[in-house]
CSV table of N, CA, C and O in Angstrom, one decimal:
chain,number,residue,atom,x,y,z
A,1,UNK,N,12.0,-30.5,13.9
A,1,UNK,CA,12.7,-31.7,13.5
A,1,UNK,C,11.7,-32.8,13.4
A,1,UNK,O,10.6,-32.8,14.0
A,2,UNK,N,11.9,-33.6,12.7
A,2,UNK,CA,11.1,-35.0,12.3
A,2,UNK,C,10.9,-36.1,12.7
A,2,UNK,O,11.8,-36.9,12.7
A,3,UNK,N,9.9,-36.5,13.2
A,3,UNK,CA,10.1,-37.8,14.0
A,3,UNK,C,9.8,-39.0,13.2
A,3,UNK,O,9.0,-39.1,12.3
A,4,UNK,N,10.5,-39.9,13.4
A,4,UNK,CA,9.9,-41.4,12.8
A,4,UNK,C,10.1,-42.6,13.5
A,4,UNK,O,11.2,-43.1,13.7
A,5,UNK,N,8.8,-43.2,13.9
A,5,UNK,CA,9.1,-44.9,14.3
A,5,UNK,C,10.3,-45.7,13.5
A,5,UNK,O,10.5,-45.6,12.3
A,6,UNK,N,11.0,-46.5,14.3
A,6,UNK,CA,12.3,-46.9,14.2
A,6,UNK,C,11.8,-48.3,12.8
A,6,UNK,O,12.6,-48.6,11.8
A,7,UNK,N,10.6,-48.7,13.0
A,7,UNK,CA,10.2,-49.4,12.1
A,7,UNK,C,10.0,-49.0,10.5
A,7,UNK,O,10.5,-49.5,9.4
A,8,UNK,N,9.1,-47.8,10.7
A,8,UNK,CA,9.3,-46.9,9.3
A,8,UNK,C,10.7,-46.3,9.2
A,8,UNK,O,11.0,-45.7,8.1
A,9,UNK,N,11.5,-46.5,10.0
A,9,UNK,CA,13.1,-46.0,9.4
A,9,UNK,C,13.6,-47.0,8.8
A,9,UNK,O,14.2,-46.7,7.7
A,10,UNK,N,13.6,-48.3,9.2
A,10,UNK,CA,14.1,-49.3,8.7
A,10,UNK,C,13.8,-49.4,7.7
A,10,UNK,O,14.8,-49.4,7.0
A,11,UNK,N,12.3,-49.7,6.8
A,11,UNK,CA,11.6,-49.9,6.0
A,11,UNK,C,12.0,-48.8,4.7
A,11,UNK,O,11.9,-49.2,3.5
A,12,UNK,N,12.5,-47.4,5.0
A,12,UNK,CA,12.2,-46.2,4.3
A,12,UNK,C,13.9,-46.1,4.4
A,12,UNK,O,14.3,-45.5,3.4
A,13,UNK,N,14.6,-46.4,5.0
A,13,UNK,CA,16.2,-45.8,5.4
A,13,UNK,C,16.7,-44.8,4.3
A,13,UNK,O,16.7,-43.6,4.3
A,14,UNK,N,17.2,-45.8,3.1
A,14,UNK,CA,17.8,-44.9,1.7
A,14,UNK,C,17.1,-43.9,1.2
A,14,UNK,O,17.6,-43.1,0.6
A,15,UNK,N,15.9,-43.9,1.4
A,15,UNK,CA,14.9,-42.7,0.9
A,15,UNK,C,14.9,-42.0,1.6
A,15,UNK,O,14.6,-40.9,1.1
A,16,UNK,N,15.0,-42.1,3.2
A,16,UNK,CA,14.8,-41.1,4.2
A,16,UNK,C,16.5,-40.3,4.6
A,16,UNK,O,16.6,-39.5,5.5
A,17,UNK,N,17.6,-40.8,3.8
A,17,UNK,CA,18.9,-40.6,4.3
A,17,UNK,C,19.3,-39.3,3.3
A,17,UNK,O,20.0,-38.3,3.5
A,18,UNK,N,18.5,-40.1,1.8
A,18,UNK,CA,18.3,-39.4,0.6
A,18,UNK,C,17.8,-37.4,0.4
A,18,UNK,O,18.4,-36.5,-0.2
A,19,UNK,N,16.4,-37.2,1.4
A,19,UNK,CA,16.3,-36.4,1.9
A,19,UNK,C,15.9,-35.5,3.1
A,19,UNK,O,15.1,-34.5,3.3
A,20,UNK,N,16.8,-36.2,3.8
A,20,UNK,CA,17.6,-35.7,5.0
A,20,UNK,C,17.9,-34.3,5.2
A,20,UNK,O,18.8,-33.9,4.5
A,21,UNK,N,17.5,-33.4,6.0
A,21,UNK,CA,17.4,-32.0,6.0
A,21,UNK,C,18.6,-31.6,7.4
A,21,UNK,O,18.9,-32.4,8.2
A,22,UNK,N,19.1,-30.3,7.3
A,22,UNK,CA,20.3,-30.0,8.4
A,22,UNK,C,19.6,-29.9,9.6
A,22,UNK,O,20.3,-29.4,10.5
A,23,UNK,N,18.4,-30.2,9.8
A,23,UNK,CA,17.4,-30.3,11.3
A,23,UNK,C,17.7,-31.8,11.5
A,23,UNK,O,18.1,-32.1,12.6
A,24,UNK,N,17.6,-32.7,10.6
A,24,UNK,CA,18.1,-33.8,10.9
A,24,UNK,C,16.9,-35.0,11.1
A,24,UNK,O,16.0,-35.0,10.2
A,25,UNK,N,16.8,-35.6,12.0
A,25,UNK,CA,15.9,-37.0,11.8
A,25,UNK,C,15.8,-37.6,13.6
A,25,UNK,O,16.7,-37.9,14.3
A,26,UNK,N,14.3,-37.7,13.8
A,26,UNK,CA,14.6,-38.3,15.4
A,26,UNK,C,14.4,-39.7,14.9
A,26,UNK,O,13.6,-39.7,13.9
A,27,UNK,N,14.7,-40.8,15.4
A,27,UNK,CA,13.8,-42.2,15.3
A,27,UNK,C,13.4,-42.3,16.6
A,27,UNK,O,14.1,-41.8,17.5
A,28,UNK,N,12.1,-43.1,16.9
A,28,UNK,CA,11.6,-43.3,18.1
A,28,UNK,C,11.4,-44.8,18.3
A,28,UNK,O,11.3,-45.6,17.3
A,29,UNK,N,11.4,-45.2,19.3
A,29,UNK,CA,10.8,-46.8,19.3
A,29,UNK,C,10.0,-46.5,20.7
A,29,UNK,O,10.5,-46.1,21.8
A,30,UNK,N,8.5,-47.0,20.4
A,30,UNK,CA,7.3,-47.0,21.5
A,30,UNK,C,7.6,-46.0,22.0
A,30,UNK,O,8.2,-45.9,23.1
A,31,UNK,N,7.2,-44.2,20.8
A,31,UNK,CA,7.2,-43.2,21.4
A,31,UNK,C,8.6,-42.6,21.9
A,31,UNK,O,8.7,-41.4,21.8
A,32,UNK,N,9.4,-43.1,22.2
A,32,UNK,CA,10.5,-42.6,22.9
A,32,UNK,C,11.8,-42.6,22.1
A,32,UNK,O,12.3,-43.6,21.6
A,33,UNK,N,12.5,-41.1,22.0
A,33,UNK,CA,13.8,-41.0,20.7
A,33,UNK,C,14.5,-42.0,21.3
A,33,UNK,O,14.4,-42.3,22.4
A,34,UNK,N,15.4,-42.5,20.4
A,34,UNK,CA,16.6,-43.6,20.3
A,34,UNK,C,17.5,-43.6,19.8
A,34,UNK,O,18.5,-44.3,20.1
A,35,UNK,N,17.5,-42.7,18.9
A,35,UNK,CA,18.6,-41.8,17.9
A,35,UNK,C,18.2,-40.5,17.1
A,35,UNK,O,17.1,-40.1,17.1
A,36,UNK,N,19.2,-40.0,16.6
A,36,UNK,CA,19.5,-38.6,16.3
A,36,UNK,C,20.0,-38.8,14.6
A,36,UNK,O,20.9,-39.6,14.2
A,37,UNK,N,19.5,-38.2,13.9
A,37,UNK,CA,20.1,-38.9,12.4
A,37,UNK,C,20.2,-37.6,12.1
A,37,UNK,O,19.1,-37.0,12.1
A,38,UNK,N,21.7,-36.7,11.8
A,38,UNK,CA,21.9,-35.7,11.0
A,38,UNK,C,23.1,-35.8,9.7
A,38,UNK,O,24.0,-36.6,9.7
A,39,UNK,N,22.9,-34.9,8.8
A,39,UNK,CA,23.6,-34.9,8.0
A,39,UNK,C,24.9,-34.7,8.3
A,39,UNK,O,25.3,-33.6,8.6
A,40,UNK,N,25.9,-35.7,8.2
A,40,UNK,CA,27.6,-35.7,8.5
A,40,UNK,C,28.1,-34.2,8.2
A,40,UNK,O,28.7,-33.6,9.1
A,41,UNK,N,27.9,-33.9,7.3
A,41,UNK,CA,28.6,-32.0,6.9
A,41,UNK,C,28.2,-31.2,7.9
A,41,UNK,O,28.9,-30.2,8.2
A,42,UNK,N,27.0,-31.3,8.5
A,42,UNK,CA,26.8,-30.1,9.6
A,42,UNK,C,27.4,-30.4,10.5
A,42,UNK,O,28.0,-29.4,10.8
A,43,UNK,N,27.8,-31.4,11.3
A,43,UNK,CA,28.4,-31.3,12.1
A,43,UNK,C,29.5,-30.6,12.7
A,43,UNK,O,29.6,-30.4,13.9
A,44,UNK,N,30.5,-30.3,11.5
A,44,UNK,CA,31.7,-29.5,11.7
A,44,UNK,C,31.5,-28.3,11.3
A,44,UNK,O,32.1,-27.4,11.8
A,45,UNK,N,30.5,-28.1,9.8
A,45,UNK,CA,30.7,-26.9,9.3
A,45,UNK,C,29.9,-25.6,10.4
A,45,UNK,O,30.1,-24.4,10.1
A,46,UNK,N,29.3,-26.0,11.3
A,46,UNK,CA,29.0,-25.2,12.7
A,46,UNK,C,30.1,-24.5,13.4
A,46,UNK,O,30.2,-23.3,13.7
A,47,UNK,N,31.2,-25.8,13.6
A,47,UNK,CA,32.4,-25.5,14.3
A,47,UNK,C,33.4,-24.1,13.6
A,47,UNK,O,34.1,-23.4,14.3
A,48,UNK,N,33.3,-24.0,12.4
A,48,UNK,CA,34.5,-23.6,11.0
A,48,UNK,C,33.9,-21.8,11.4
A,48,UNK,O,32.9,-21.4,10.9
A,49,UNK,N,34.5,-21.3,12.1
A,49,UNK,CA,34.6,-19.9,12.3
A,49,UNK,C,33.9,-19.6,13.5
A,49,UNK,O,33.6,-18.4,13.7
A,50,UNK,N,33.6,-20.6,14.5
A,50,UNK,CA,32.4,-20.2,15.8
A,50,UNK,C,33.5,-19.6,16.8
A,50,UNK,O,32.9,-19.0,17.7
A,51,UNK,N,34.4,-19.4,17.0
A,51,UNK,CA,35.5,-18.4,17.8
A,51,UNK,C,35.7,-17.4,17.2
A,51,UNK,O,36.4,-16.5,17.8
A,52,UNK,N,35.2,-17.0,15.9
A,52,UNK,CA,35.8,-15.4,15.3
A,52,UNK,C,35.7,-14.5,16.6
A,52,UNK,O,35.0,-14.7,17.5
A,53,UNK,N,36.2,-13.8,16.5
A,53,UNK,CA,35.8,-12.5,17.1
A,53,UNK,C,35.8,-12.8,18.4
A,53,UNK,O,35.2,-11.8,19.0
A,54,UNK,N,36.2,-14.0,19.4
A,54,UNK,CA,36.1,-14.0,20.6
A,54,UNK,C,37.5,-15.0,21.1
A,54,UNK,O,37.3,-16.0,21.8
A,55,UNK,N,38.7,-14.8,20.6
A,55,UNK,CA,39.7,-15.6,20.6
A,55,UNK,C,40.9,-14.3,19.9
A,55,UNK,O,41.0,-14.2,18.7
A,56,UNK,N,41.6,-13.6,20.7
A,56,UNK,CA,42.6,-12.2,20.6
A,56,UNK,C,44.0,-13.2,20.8
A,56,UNK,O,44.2,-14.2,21.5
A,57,UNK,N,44.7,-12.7,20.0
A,57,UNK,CA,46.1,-13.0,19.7
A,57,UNK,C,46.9,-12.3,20.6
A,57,UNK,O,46.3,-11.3,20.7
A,58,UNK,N,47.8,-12.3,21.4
A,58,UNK,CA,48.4,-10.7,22.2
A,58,UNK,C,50.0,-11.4,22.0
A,58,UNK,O,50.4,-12.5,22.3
A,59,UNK,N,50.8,-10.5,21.5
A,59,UNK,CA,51.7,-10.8,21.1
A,59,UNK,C,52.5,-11.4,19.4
A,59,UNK,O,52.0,-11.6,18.3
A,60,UNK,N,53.9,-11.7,19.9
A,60,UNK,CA,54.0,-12.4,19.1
A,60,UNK,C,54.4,-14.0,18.8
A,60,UNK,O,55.5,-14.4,18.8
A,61,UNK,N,53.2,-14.7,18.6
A,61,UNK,CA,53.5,-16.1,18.6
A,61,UNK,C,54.3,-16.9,18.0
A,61,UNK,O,54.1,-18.1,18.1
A,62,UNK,N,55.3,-16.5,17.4
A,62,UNK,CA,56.1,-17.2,16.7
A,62,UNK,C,57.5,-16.7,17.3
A,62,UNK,O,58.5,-16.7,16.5
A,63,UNK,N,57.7,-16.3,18.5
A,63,UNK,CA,58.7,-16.6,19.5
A,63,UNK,C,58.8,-16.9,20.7
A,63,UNK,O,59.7,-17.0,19.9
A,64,UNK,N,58.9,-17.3,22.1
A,64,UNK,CA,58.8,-17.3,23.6
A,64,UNK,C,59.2,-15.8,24.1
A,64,UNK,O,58.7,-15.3,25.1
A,65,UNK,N,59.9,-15.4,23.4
A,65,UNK,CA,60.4,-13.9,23.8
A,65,UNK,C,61.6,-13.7,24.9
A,65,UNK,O,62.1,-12.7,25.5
A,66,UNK,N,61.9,-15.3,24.8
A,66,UNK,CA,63.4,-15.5,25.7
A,66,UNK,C,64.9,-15.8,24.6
A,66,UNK,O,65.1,-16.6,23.7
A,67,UNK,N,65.5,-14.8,25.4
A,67,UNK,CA,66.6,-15.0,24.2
A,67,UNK,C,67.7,-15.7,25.0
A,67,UNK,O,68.2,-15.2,26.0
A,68,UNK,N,68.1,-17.1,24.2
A,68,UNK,CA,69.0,-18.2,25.1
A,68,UNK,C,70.1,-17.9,24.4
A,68,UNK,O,70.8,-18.5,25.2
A,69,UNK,N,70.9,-17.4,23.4
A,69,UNK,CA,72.3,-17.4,23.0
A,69,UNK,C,72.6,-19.0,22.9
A,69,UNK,O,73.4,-19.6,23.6
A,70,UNK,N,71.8,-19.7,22.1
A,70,UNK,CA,72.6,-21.4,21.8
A,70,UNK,C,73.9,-21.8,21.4
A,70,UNK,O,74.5,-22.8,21.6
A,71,UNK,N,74.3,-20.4,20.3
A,71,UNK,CA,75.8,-20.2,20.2
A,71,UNK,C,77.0,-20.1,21.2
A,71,UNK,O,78.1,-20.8,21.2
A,72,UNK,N,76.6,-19.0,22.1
A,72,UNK,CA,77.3,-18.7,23.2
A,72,UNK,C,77.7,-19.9,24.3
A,72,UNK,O,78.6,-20.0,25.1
A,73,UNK,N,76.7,-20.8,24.0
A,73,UNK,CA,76.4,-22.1,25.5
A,73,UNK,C,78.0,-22.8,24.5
A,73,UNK,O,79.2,-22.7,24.9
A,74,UNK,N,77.6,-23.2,23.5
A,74,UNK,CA,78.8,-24.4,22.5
A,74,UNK,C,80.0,-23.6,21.9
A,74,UNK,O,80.6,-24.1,21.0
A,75,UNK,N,80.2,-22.7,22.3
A,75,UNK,CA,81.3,-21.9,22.4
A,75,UNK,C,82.0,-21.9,20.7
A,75,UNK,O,83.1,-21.9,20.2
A,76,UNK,N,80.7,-21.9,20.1
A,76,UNK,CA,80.9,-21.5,18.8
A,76,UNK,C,81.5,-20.2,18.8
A,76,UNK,O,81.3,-19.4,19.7
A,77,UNK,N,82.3,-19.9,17.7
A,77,UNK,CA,82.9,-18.4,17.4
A,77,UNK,C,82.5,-17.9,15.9
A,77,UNK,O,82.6,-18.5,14.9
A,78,UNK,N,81.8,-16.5,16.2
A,78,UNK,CA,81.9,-16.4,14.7
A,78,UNK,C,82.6,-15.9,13.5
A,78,UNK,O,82.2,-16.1,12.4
């Protein structure tokens, strides 16, 4: 990852935002990081499939599996 004085970031910003890599960007001031500059798209596209294969379905989710008769309660007839 890249380091740059917060001064040369300021000076350089649009050019340095321009080619910006998915490692990303440290700025430092007197030696020491102060921020983290990555490209907005990596962020999530990390997240977009990181449960495959460790996240099991059991059952079937598109019912509770309790059968309440809502008919029977309001003494509908059919």
């Amino acid at each position: 990852m890249k380091k740059i004085c917060a001064t040369k970031f300021k000076e350089q910003c649009f050019a340095l935002l321009d080619q910006l890599d998915a490692g990303g960007l440290i700025v430092t001031k007197h030696g020491k990081p102060v921020a983290l500059v990555i490209p907005y798209e990596t962020q999530d596209a990390d997240l977009i499939g990181s449960l495959r294969h460790k996240v099991k379905v059991r059952g079937d989710v598109f019912t509770t599996g309790i059968r309440w008769g809502a008919d029977a309660q309001l003494g509908v007839r059919p």
